[in-house]
Amino acid sequence: MLRFTADAIDHLINVRRQKGHDANALPRFVRRTERLALTFAQAPESGDRLVETPRVATLVASSAKDLLDDTTIDVRTRSGRSVLVVRRAR
């Protein structure tokens, strides 16, 4: 099961706004080689999993599902910037 911290949800909403997407754009996690990437979509694509949170629904592409199973997405500060990080369940 994928979980999001409150800070991660705030971060997703802020990034969506900064990139000029409207409130209907869904954050979407995809696999780029062996790394995750965040994109935005107006609707799920075939094979996407919808993850509901209290303030924003998020999509996980089928290519990224195995990277996000049993994880929590959180935010950390690196070099003065907030970035999303994935923590594995213990």
PDB file of C-alpha atoms in Angstrom:
ATOM      1  CA  MET A   1       0.000   0.000   0.000  1.00  0.00           C
ATOM      2  CA  LEU A   2       1.257   3.467  -0.913  1.00  0.00           C
ATOM      3  CA  ARG A   3       1.002   6.216   1.703  1.00  0.00           C
ATOM      4  CA  PHE A   4       1.690   9.954   1.603  1.00  0.00           C
ATOM      5  CA  THR A   5       2.678  12.222   4.470  1.00  0.00           C
ATOM      6  CA  ALA A   6       0.824  15.518   4.855  1.00  0.00           C
ATOM      7  CA  ASP A   7       4.017  17.316   3.768  1.00  0.00           C
ATOM      8  CA  ALA A   8       4.182  15.208   0.597  1.00  0.00           C
ATOM      9  CA  ILE A   9       0.588  16.063  -0.264  1.00  0.00           C
ATOM     10  CA  ASP A  10       1.335  19.768   0.249  1.00  0.00           C
ATOM     11  CA  HIS A  11       4.396  19.399  -1.976  1.00  0.00           C
ATOM     12  CA  LEU A  12       2.406  17.723  -4.783  1.00  0.00           C
ATOM     13  CA  ILE A  13      -0.211  20.482  -4.688  1.00  0.00           C
ATOM     14  CA  ASN A  14       2.476  23.188  -4.745  1.00  0.00           C
ATOM     15  CA  VAL A  15       4.377  21.595  -7.632  1.00  0.00           C
ATOM     16  CA  ARG A  16       1.160  21.211  -9.610  1.00  0.00           C
ATOM     17  CA  ARG A  17       0.438  24.917  -9.158  1.00  0.00           C
ATOM     18  CA  GLN A  18       4.057  25.964  -9.911  1.00  0.00           C
ATOM     19  CA  LYS A  19       4.015  24.001 -13.168  1.00  0.00           C
ATOM     20  CA  GLY A  20       0.830  25.784 -14.237  1.00  0.00           C
ATOM     21  CA  HIS A  21      -1.551  22.823 -13.997  1.00  0.00           C
ATOM     22  CA  ASP A  22      -5.111  23.322 -12.826  1.00  0.00           C
ATOM     23  CA  ALA A  23      -6.609  21.610  -9.771  1.00  0.00           C
ATOM     24  CA  ASN A  24      -7.926  18.772 -11.965  1.00  0.00           C
ATOM     25  CA  ALA A  25      -4.439  17.654 -13.009  1.00  0.00           C
ATOM     26  CA  LEU A  26      -3.477  14.458 -11.220  1.00  0.00           C
ATOM     27  CA  PRO A  27       0.086  13.894 -10.031  1.00  0.00           C
ATOM     28  CA  ARG A  28       1.320  10.736 -11.783  1.00  0.00           C
ATOM     29  CA  PHE A  29       4.372   8.688 -10.838  1.00  0.00           C
ATOM     30  CA  VAL A  30       6.103   6.922 -13.737  1.00  0.00           C
ATOM     31  CA  ARG A  31       9.300   4.923 -14.117  1.00  0.00           C
ATOM     32  CA  ARG A  32      12.167   6.487 -16.018  1.00  0.00           C
ATOM     33  CA  THR A  33      14.835   3.784 -16.294  1.00  0.00           C
ATOM     34  CA  GLU A  34      15.252   2.703 -12.647  1.00  0.00           C
ATOM     35  CA  ARG A  35      14.055   5.981 -11.147  1.00  0.00           C
ATOM     36  CA  LEU A  36      10.702   7.528 -10.423  1.00  0.00           C
ATOM     37  CA  ALA A  37       9.515  10.677 -12.135  1.00  0.00           C
ATOM     38  CA  LEU A  38       6.579  12.915 -11.341  1.00  0.00           C
ATOM     39  CA  THR A  39       4.335  13.999 -14.190  1.00  0.00           C
ATOM     40  CA  PHE A  40       0.769  15.305 -14.332  1.00  0.00           C
ATOM     41  CA  ALA A  41      -2.231  13.951 -16.226  1.00  0.00           C
ATOM     42  CA  GLN A  42      -5.838  14.990 -16.721  1.00  0.00           C
ATOM     43  CA  ALA A  43      -7.036  11.369 -16.557  1.00  0.00           C
ATOM     44  CA  PRO A  44      -5.627   7.936 -15.737  1.00  0.00           C
ATOM     45  CA  GLU A  45      -3.956   5.988 -18.505  1.00  0.00           C
ATOM     46  CA  SER A  46      -4.529   2.301 -19.067  1.00  0.00           C
ATOM     47  CA  GLY A  47      -3.020   0.332 -16.187  1.00  0.00           C
ATOM     48  CA  ASP A  48      -2.714   3.310 -13.819  1.00  0.00           C
ATOM     49  CA  ARG A  49      -3.612   2.827 -10.179  1.00  0.00           C
ATOM     50  CA  LEU A  50      -5.527   5.645  -8.491  1.00  0.00           C
ATOM     51  CA  VAL A  51      -4.432   6.438  -4.936  1.00  0.00           C
ATOM     52  CA  GLU A  52      -6.899   8.597  -3.018  1.00  0.00           C
ATOM     53  CA  THR A  53      -5.678  10.928  -0.287  1.00  0.00           C
ATOM     54  CA  PRO A  54      -7.688  13.518   1.623  1.00  0.00           C
ATOM     55  CA  ARG A  55      -6.611  16.459  -0.574  1.00  0.00           C
ATOM     56  CA  VAL A  56      -5.333  15.099  -3.883  1.00  0.00           C
ATOM     57  CA  ALA A  57      -5.780  11.923  -5.899  1.00  0.00           C
ATOM     58  CA  THR A  58      -2.552  10.514  -7.323  1.00  0.00           C
ATOM     59  CA  LEU A  59      -1.830   8.109 -10.155  1.00  0.00           C
ATOM     60  CA  VAL A  60       0.802   5.388 -10.243  1.00  0.00           C
ATOM     61  CA  ALA A  61       1.687   4.147 -13.717  1.00  0.00           C
ATOM     62  CA  SER A  62       1.907   0.393 -14.131  1.00  0.00           C
ATOM     63  CA  SER A  63       5.635   0.813 -14.838  1.00  0.00           C
ATOM     64  CA  ALA A  64       6.167   2.301 -11.358  1.00  0.00           C
ATOM     65  CA  LYS A  65       3.956   0.073  -9.225  1.00  0.00           C
ATOM     66  CA  ASP A  66       6.749  -2.226  -8.067  1.00  0.00           C
ATOM     67  CA  LEU A  67       8.869   0.764  -6.992  1.00  0.00           C
ATOM     68  CA  LEU A  68       6.060   2.087  -4.794  1.00  0.00           C
ATOM     69  CA  ASP A  69       4.624  -1.055  -3.205  1.00  0.00           C
ATOM     70  CA  ASP A  70       4.628  -0.787   0.597  1.00  0.00           C
ATOM     71  CA  THR A  71       6.168   2.678   0.635  1.00  0.00           C
ATOM     72  CA  THR A  72       5.527   6.110   2.067  1.00  0.00           C
ATOM     73  CA  ILE A  73       6.206   9.240   0.064  1.00  0.00           C
ATOM     74  CA  ASP A  74       7.567  12.086   2.162  1.00  0.00           C
ATOM     75  CA  VAL A  75       9.456  15.366   1.663  1.00  0.00           C
ATOM     76  CA  ARG A  76      13.054  16.192   2.540  1.00  0.00           C
ATOM     77  CA  THR A  77      15.134  19.315   2.026  1.00  0.00           C
ATOM     78  CA  ARG A  78      18.229  18.905  -0.146  1.00  0.00           C
ATOM     79  CA  SER A  79      20.445  21.834  -1.093  1.00  0.00           C
ATOM     80  CA  GLY A  80      17.741  24.240   0.043  1.00  0.00           C
ATOM     81  CA  ARG A  81      15.025  22.605  -2.089  1.00  0.00           C
ATOM     82  CA  SER A  82      12.126  20.398  -1.059  1.00  0.00           C
ATOM     83  CA  VAL A  83      12.108  17.036  -2.826  1.00  0.00           C
ATOM     84  CA  LEU A  84       9.940  13.955  -2.614  1.00  0.00           C
ATOM     85  CA  VAL A  85      11.525  10.841  -1.155  1.00  0.00           C
ATOM     86  CA  VAL A  86      10.296   7.248  -1.008  1.00  0.00           C
ATOM     87  CA  ARG A  87      10.651   5.308   2.228  1.00  0.00           C
ATOM     88  CA  ARG A  88      10.179   1.548   2.302  1.00  0.00           C
ATOM     89  CA  ALA A  89       7.933   0.047   4.985  1.00  0.00           C
ATOM     90  CA  ARG A  90       9.871  -1.615   7.748  1.00  0.00           C
TER      91      ARG A  90
END
